[in-house]
PDB file of C-alpha atoms in Angstrom:
ATOM      1  CA  MET A   1       0.162  -0.081  -0.076  1.00  0.00           C
ATOM      2  CA  GLN A   2       2.868   2.205   0.993  1.00  0.00           C
ATOM      3  CA  ARG A   3       4.818   1.706  -2.477  1.00  0.00           C
ATOM      4  CA  ALA A   4       1.441   2.240  -4.200  1.00  0.00           C
ATOM      5  CA  MET A   5       0.699   5.402  -2.874  1.00  0.00           C
ATOM      6  CA  HIS A   6       4.784   6.460  -3.212  1.00  0.00           C
ATOM      7  CA  ALA A   7       4.035   5.412  -6.822  1.00  0.00           C
ATOM      8  CA  LEU A   8       0.819   7.653  -7.142  1.00  0.00           C
ATOM      9  CA  THR A   9       2.614  10.735  -5.559  1.00  0.00           C
ATOM     10  CA  LYS A  10       5.512  10.366  -7.952  1.00  0.00           C
ATOM     11  CA  ASN A  11       3.271  10.169 -10.946  1.00  0.00           C
ATOM     12  CA  ALA A  12       1.300  13.247  -9.650  1.00  0.00           C
ATOM     13  CA  LEU A  13       4.495  15.210  -9.249  1.00  0.00           C
ATOM     14  CA  VAL A  14       5.772  14.539 -12.673  1.00  0.00           C
ATOM     15  CA  ALA A  15       2.338  15.156 -14.344  1.00  0.00           C
ATOM     16  CA  GLY A  16       2.011  18.416 -12.387  1.00  0.00           C
ATOM     17  CA  ARG A  17       5.559  19.644 -13.604  1.00  0.00           C
ATOM     18  CA  ASN A  18       4.739  18.538 -17.522  1.00  0.00           C
ATOM     19  CA  LYS A  19       1.623  20.427 -17.142  1.00  0.00           C
ATOM     20  CA  LEU A  20       3.515  23.478 -15.949  1.00  0.00           C
ATOM     21  CA  SER A  21       6.218  23.200 -18.799  1.00  0.00           C
ATOM     22  CA  ARG A  22       3.500  23.551 -21.174  1.00  0.00           C
ATOM     23  CA  PRO A  23       3.384  26.687 -23.471  1.00  0.00           C
ATOM     24  CA  HIS A  24       0.434  28.685 -22.862  1.00  0.00           C
ATOM     25  CA  GLN A  25      -1.270  31.156 -25.272  1.00  0.00           C
ATOM     26  CA  LEU A  26      -0.574  34.643 -24.005  1.00  0.00           C
ATOM     27  CA  ARG A  27      -3.588  37.406 -24.248  1.00  0.00           C
ATOM     28  CA  ARG A  28      -2.775  40.288 -26.421  1.00  0.00           C
ATOM     29  CA  SER A  29      -2.395  43.462 -24.485  1.00  0.00           C
ATOM     30  CA  SER A  30      -3.569  46.734 -25.571  1.00  0.00           C
ATOM     31  CA  SER A  31       0.032  48.240 -23.921  1.00  0.00           C
ATOM     32  CA  PRO A  32       2.907  48.073 -25.994  1.00  0.00           C
ATOM     33  CA  VAL A  33       4.916  47.862 -22.763  1.00  0.00           C
ATOM     34  CA  ARG A  34       5.792  44.730 -21.133  1.00  0.00           C
ATOM     35  CA  VAL A  35       7.979  44.444 -17.904  1.00  0.00           C
ATOM     36  CA  PRO A  36       9.587  41.396 -17.676  1.00  0.00           C
ATOM     37  CA  ARG A  37       9.098  39.061 -14.611  1.00  0.00           C
ATOM     38  CA  PRO A  38      11.608  37.744 -12.489  1.00  0.00           C
ATOM     39  CA  PRO A  39      12.550  33.990 -13.409  1.00  0.00           C
ATOM     40  CA  PRO A  40      10.535  31.477 -10.895  1.00  0.00           C
ATOM     41  CA  PRO A  41      12.894  29.627  -8.214  1.00  0.00           C
ATOM     42  CA  CYS A  42      13.877  26.294  -9.822  1.00  0.00           C
ATOM     43  CA  ASP A  43      13.022  22.915  -8.644  1.00  0.00           C
ATOM     44  CA  ILE A  44      17.225  21.693  -8.530  1.00  0.00           C
ATOM     45  CA  PHE A  45      20.506  23.052  -8.436  1.00  0.00           C
ATOM     46  CA  ILE A  46      23.044  21.297  -9.998  1.00  0.00           C
ATOM     47  CA  ASN A  47      26.314  21.798  -8.386  1.00  0.00           C
ATOM     48  CA  HIS A  48      29.132  20.407 -10.557  1.00  0.00           C
ATOM     49  CA  ARG A  49      32.298  21.194 -12.205  1.00  0.00           C
ATOM     50  CA  GLY A  50      31.633  21.946 -15.449  1.00  0.00           C
ATOM     51  CA  ILE A  51      35.023  20.803 -17.189  1.00  0.00           C
ATOM     52  CA  ASP A  52      34.680  17.590 -15.819  1.00  0.00           C
ATOM     53  CA  THR A  53      30.664  16.597 -16.189  1.00  0.00           C
ATOM     54  CA  LYS A  54      28.863  19.317 -17.929  1.00  0.00           C
ATOM     55  CA  LYS A  55      28.745  17.242 -21.108  1.00  0.00           C
ATOM     56  CA  THR A  56      28.148  13.809 -19.306  1.00  0.00           C
ATOM     57  CA  SER A  57      26.454  12.949 -15.515  1.00  0.00           C
ATOM     58  CA  ALA A  58      25.335  16.562 -14.854  1.00  0.00           C
ATOM     59  CA  GLY A  59      24.766  17.468 -18.412  1.00  0.00           C
ATOM     60  CA  LEU A  60      22.780  14.631 -19.165  1.00  0.00           C
ATOM     61  CA  LEU A  61      20.791  14.622 -15.667  1.00  0.00           C
ATOM     62  CA  HIS A  62      19.836  18.428 -16.511  1.00  0.00           C
ATOM     63  CA  TYR A  63      18.335  17.271 -19.667  1.00  0.00           C
ATOM     64  CA  HIS A  64      16.745  14.404 -18.617  1.00  0.00           C
ATOM     65  CA  LEU A  65      14.901  16.566 -15.421  1.00  0.00           C
ATOM     66  CA  SER A  66      13.910  19.158 -18.161  1.00  0.00           C
ATOM     67  CA  GLY A  67      12.316  16.525 -20.389  1.00  0.00           C
ATOM     68  CA  LEU A  68      10.333  15.184 -16.959  1.00  0.00           C
ATOM     69  CA  GLY A  69       9.238  19.190 -17.026  1.00  0.00           C
ATOM     70  CA  PHE A  70      11.002  20.043 -13.553  1.00  0.00           C
ATOM     71  CA  SER A  71      13.016  23.277 -13.446  1.00  0.00           C
ATOM     72  CA  SER A  72      16.982  22.508 -13.167  1.00  0.00           C
ATOM     73  CA  PHE A  73      19.739  25.064 -12.876  1.00  0.00           C
ATOM     74  CA  LEU A  74      22.888  24.118 -14.506  1.00  0.00           C
ATOM     75  CA  ASP A  75      24.919  27.109 -15.325  1.00  0.00           C
ATOM     76  CA  SER A  76      25.786  26.766 -18.915  1.00  0.00           C
ATOM     77  CA  LYS A  77      21.934  26.687 -19.381  1.00  0.00           C
ATOM     78  CA  ASN A  78      20.568  29.210 -17.374  1.00  0.00           C
ATOM     79  CA  MET A  79      23.258  31.872 -17.511  1.00  0.00           C
ATOM     80  CA  LYS A  80      24.001  34.070 -20.443  1.00  0.00           C
ATOM     81  CA  PRO A  81      26.697  36.902 -21.273  1.00  0.00           C
ATOM     82  CA  GLY A  82      26.201  39.897 -18.874  1.00  0.00           C
ATOM     83  CA  ASP A  83      25.256  38.051 -15.929  1.00  0.00           C
ATOM     84  CA  ASN A  84      27.006  38.523 -12.643  1.00  0.00           C
ATOM     85  CA  LEU A  85      28.539  35.042 -11.857  1.00  0.00           C
ATOM     86  CA  TYR A  86      27.776  35.169  -8.143  1.00  0.00           C
ATOM     87  CA  ASP A  87      24.564  36.993  -7.991  1.00  0.00           C
ATOM     88  CA  LYS A  88      22.957  34.374 -10.698  1.00  0.00           C
ATOM     89  CA  ILE A  89      24.207  31.103  -9.184  1.00  0.00           C
ATOM     90  CA  ASP A  90      23.590  32.442  -5.427  1.00  0.00           C
ATOM     91  CA  ALA A  91      19.908  33.627  -6.225  1.00  0.00           C
ATOM     92  CA  GLY A  92      19.485  29.947  -8.110  1.00  0.00           C
ATOM     93  CA  ILE A  93      20.849  28.514  -4.899  1.00  0.00           C
ATOM     94  CA  ARG A  94      18.499  30.233  -2.529  1.00  0.00           C
ATOM     95  CA  GLY A  95      15.585  29.873  -4.859  1.00  0.00           C
ATOM     96  CA  CYS A  96      16.032  26.125  -5.236  1.00  0.00           C
ATOM     97  CA  LYS A  97      14.190  23.264  -3.623  1.00  0.00           C
ATOM     98  CA  ILE A  98      16.787  20.891  -3.470  1.00  0.00           C
ATOM     99  CA  GLY A  99      20.387  20.366  -4.704  1.00  0.00           C
ATOM    100  CA  VAL A 100      22.361  18.020  -6.648  1.00  0.00           C
ATOM    101  CA  ALA A 101      26.364  17.609  -6.105  1.00  0.00           C
ATOM    102  CA  VAL A 102      27.978  16.080  -8.489  1.00  0.00           C
ATOM    103  CA  PHE A 103      31.430  15.553  -7.451  1.00  0.00           C
ATOM    104  CA  SER A 104      34.186  14.323  -9.883  1.00  0.00           C
ATOM    105  CA  PRO A 105      37.982  13.829  -9.441  1.00  0.00           C
ATOM    106  CA  ARG A 106      39.090  17.616  -9.675  1.00  0.00           C
ATOM    107  CA  TYR A 107      35.759  18.876  -8.148  1.00  0.00           C
ATOM    108  CA  CYS A 108      37.315  20.461  -5.201  1.00  0.00           C
ATOM    109  CA  GLU A 109      40.219  22.529  -7.151  1.00  0.00           C
ATOM    110  CA  SER A 110      37.370  24.442  -8.333  1.00  0.00           C
ATOM    111  CA  PRO A 111      36.441  27.744  -5.432  1.00  0.00           C
ATOM    112  CA  PHE A 112      33.438  28.023  -7.579  1.00  0.00           C
ATOM    113  CA  CYS A 113      32.243  24.727  -7.151  1.00  0.00           C
ATOM    114  CA  LEU A 114      32.762  24.680  -3.230  1.00  0.00           C
ATOM    115  CA  HIS A 115      31.020  28.074  -2.665  1.00  0.00           C
ATOM    116  CA  GLU A 116      27.994  26.703  -4.077  1.00  0.00           C
ATOM    117  CA  LEU A 117      28.359  23.729  -1.948  1.00  0.00           C
ATOM    118  CA  ALA A 118      29.057  25.636   1.095  1.00  0.00           C
ATOM    119  CA  LEU A 119      25.888  27.745   0.245  1.00  0.00           C
ATOM    120  CA  LEU A 120      23.545  24.895  -0.216  1.00  0.00           C
ATOM    121  CA  MET A 121      24.693  23.866   3.099  1.00  0.00           C
ATOM    122  CA  GLU A 122      24.182  27.129   4.876  1.00  0.00           C
ATOM    123  CA  THR A 123      20.873  27.636   3.371  1.00  0.00           C
ATOM    124  CA  ARG A 124      19.951  24.090   4.563  1.00  0.00           C
ATOM    125  CA  LYS A 125      18.875  22.800   1.444  1.00  0.00           C
ATOM    126  CA  ARG A 126      18.510  18.801   0.829  1.00  0.00           C
ATOM    127  CA  VAL A 127      21.452  17.956  -1.084  1.00  0.00           C
ATOM    128  CA  ILE A 128      21.803  14.873  -3.267  1.00  0.00           C
ATOM    129  CA  PRO A 129      25.631  13.588  -3.709  1.00  0.00           C
ATOM    130  CA  VAL A 130      26.966  12.060  -6.606  1.00  0.00           C
ATOM    131  CA  PHE A 131      30.133  10.834  -6.539  1.00  0.00           C
ATOM    132  CA  CYS A 132      31.308  10.021 -10.030  1.00  0.00           C
ATOM    133  CA  ASP A 133      34.511   8.409 -10.676  1.00  0.00           C
ATOM    134  CA  VAL A 134      35.486   9.647  -7.189  1.00  0.00           C
ATOM    135  CA  LYS A 135      34.862   8.214  -3.610  1.00  0.00           C
ATOM    136  CA  PRO A 136      34.029  10.423  -0.661  1.00  0.00           C
ATOM    137  CA  SER A 137      37.202   9.446   1.230  1.00  0.00           C
ATOM    138  CA  GLU A 138      39.202  11.169  -1.596  1.00  0.00           C
ATOM    139  CA  LEU A 139      37.294  14.624  -1.602  1.00  0.00           C
ATOM    140  CA  ARG A 140      39.411  17.402   0.113  1.00  0.00           C
ATOM    141  CA  VAL A 141      39.886  20.891  -0.196  1.00  0.00           C
ATOM    142  CA  SER A 142      42.860  21.384  -2.698  1.00  0.00           C
ATOM    143  CA  GLU A 143      46.115  22.865  -2.573  1.00  0.00           C
ATOM    144  CA  ASN A 144      45.125  24.821  -6.078  1.00  0.00           C
ATOM    145  CA  THR A 145      42.216  26.142  -4.143  1.00  0.00           C
ATOM    146  CA  ASN A 146      44.338  27.573  -1.288  1.00  0.00           C
ATOM    147  CA  VAL A 147      45.774  30.029  -3.578  1.00  0.00           C
ATOM    148  CA  SER A 148      42.802  31.780  -4.121  1.00  0.00           C
ATOM    149  CA  SER A 149      40.569  31.525  -1.039  1.00  0.00           C
ATOM    150  CA  SER A 150      40.737  32.914   2.503  1.00  0.00           C
ATOM    151  CA  LYS A 151      41.150  31.198   5.604  1.00  0.00           C
ATOM    152  CA  SER A 152      37.420  31.546   6.501  1.00  0.00           C
ATOM    153  CA  GLU A 153      36.212  30.685   2.821  1.00  0.00           C
ATOM    154  CA  LEU A 154      38.582  27.341   3.209  1.00  0.00           C
ATOM    155  CA  GLN A 155      36.763  26.507   6.661  1.00  0.00           C
ATOM    156  CA  ARG A 156      33.288  26.954   4.793  1.00  0.00           C
ATOM    157  CA  PHE A 157      34.286  24.655   2.280  1.00  0.00           C
ATOM    158  CA  GLU A 158      35.863  21.839   4.720  1.00  0.00           C
ATOM    159  CA  LYS A 159      32.717  21.812   6.630  1.00  0.00           C
ATOM    160  CA  ALA A 160      30.363  21.698   3.188  1.00  0.00           C
ATOM    161  CA  LEU A 161      32.477  18.461   2.198  1.00  0.00           C
ATOM    162  CA  GLU A 162      32.377  17.157   5.416  1.00  0.00           C
ATOM    163  CA  GLU A 163      28.846  17.464   5.762  1.00  0.00           C
ATOM    164  CA  ALA A 164      28.590  16.012   2.124  1.00  0.00           C
ATOM    165  CA  LYS A 165      30.803  12.961   2.964  1.00  0.00           C
ATOM    166  CA  PHE A 166      28.309  11.887   5.332  1.00  0.00           C
ATOM    167  CA  THR A 167      25.236  12.013   3.452  1.00  0.00           C
ATOM    168  CA  VAL A 168      23.783   8.891   1.600  1.00  0.00           C
ATOM    169  CA  GLY A 169      24.371   9.692  -2.194  1.00  0.00           C
ATOM    170  CA  LEU A 170      24.704   7.860  -5.148  1.00  0.00           C
ATOM    171  CA  THR A 171      27.915   6.491  -6.812  1.00  0.00           C
ATOM    172  CA  PHE A 172      28.704   6.229 -10.714  1.00  0.00           C
ATOM    173  CA  ASP A 173      31.599   4.703 -12.754  1.00  0.00           C
ATOM    174  CA  SER A 174      31.333   7.049 -16.018  1.00  0.00           C
ATOM    175  CA  VAL A 175      33.730   4.248 -18.167  1.00  0.00           C
ATOM    176  CA  ASN A 176      31.843   0.991 -16.797  1.00  0.00           C
ATOM    177  CA  GLY A 177      28.663   2.208 -15.405  1.00  0.00           C
ATOM    178  CA  ASP A 178      25.044   1.814 -16.912  1.00  0.00           C
ATOM    179  CA  TRP A 179      24.092   5.349 -18.031  1.00  0.00           C
ATOM    180  CA  SER A 180      20.478   4.851 -18.337  1.00  0.00           C
ATOM    181  CA  GLU A 181      20.275   3.276 -14.904  1.00  0.00           C
ATOM    182  CA  PHE A 182      22.205   5.891 -13.239  1.00  0.00           C
ATOM    183  CA  LEU A 183      19.910   8.361 -15.041  1.00  0.00           C
ATOM    184  CA  GLN A 184      16.992   6.721 -13.673  1.00  0.00           C
ATOM    185  CA  THR A 185      18.278   5.939 -10.677  1.00  0.00           C
ATOM    186  CA  ALA A 186      19.205   9.896 -10.183  1.00  0.00           C
ATOM    187  CA  THR A 187      16.013  10.959 -11.027  1.00  0.00           C
ATOM    188  CA  ASP A 188      14.117   8.478  -8.768  1.00  0.00           C
ATOM    189  CA  ALA A 189      16.255  10.024  -6.041  1.00  0.00           C
ATOM    190  CA  VAL A 190      15.307  13.826  -7.060  1.00  0.00           C
ATOM    191  CA  ILE A 191      11.874  13.091  -7.183  1.00  0.00           C
ATOM    192  CA  GLU A 192      11.807  11.152  -4.060  1.00  0.00           C
ATOM    193  CA  ASN A 193      13.173  14.292  -2.460  1.00  0.00           C
ATOM    194  CA  LEU A 194      11.015  16.657  -3.946  1.00  0.00           C
ATOM    195  CA  ILE A 195       8.299  14.358  -2.879  1.00  0.00           C
ATOM    196  CA  GLU A 196       9.468  14.949   0.812  1.00  0.00           C
ATOM    197  CA  VAL A 197      10.482  18.827   0.621  1.00  0.00           C
ATOM    198  CA  GLU A 198       6.922  19.368  -1.174  1.00  0.00           C
ATOM    199  CA  GLY A 199       4.850  16.823   0.621  1.00  0.00           C
ATOM    200  CA  GLU A 200       1.859  18.577   1.290  1.00  0.00           C
ATOM    201  CA  GLU A 201       1.342  20.312  -2.106  1.00  0.00           C
ATOM    202  CA  VAL A 202       1.824  17.003  -3.861  1.00  0.00           C
ATOM    203  CA  LEU A 203      -1.043  15.626  -1.755  1.00  0.00           C
ATOM    204  CA  ASP A 204      -3.081  18.147  -2.500  1.00  0.00           C
ATOM    205  CA  ASN A 205      -2.453  17.661  -6.337  1.00  0.00           C
ATOM    206  CA  ILE A 206      -3.212  14.213  -5.697  1.00  0.00           C
ATOM    207  CA  ASN A 207      -6.378  15.011  -3.975  1.00  0.00           C
ATOM    208  CA  TYR A 208      -7.440  17.331  -6.449  1.00  0.00           C
ATOM    209  CA  SER A 209      -6.920  14.980  -9.321  1.00  0.00           C
ATOM    210  CA  THR A 210      -9.277  12.440  -8.150  1.00  0.00           C
TER     211      THR A 210
END
């Protein structure tokens, strides 16, 4: 019974996202001036090191979630020339519902990645770690990061990494692993966490639809 209820909740969440993602016909306005609205908060913020995973695990996960109607933030897809890097990313993190941290062998060399992870933890977002080609025990603040980061920043980074290491996550071998299985498992984990975060809202949608 519990499994059937979870499946129903999951299907309702995906159906709701697909409905929201469909284009709506806009009414003509008599006014020639339109004030752009700020973008809505995203469902998922994908924290990753672009050079490592943008074209593989992080990029494919973003594409897969978007196809299901979820709004996910990936810097290469959500930013444009002229955007302030920290302002845009920080707003995406503060407005997201959950985070996915895709760890790769050289992830910790990037102060940007570590800043995003620290902010996700500091704002108490639920974070799903994905250890891609790297073990949790191998994650540590790199000497390359020390060059450009202050002592207080390094402490933030180390604290965030420790918290991520002790969070149940997913592991994936990009060379020998099954990509379709990885995408399905990661998507299921994202949806399950969204269900828990949005529990009451999802149940209301189920009651409305039935």
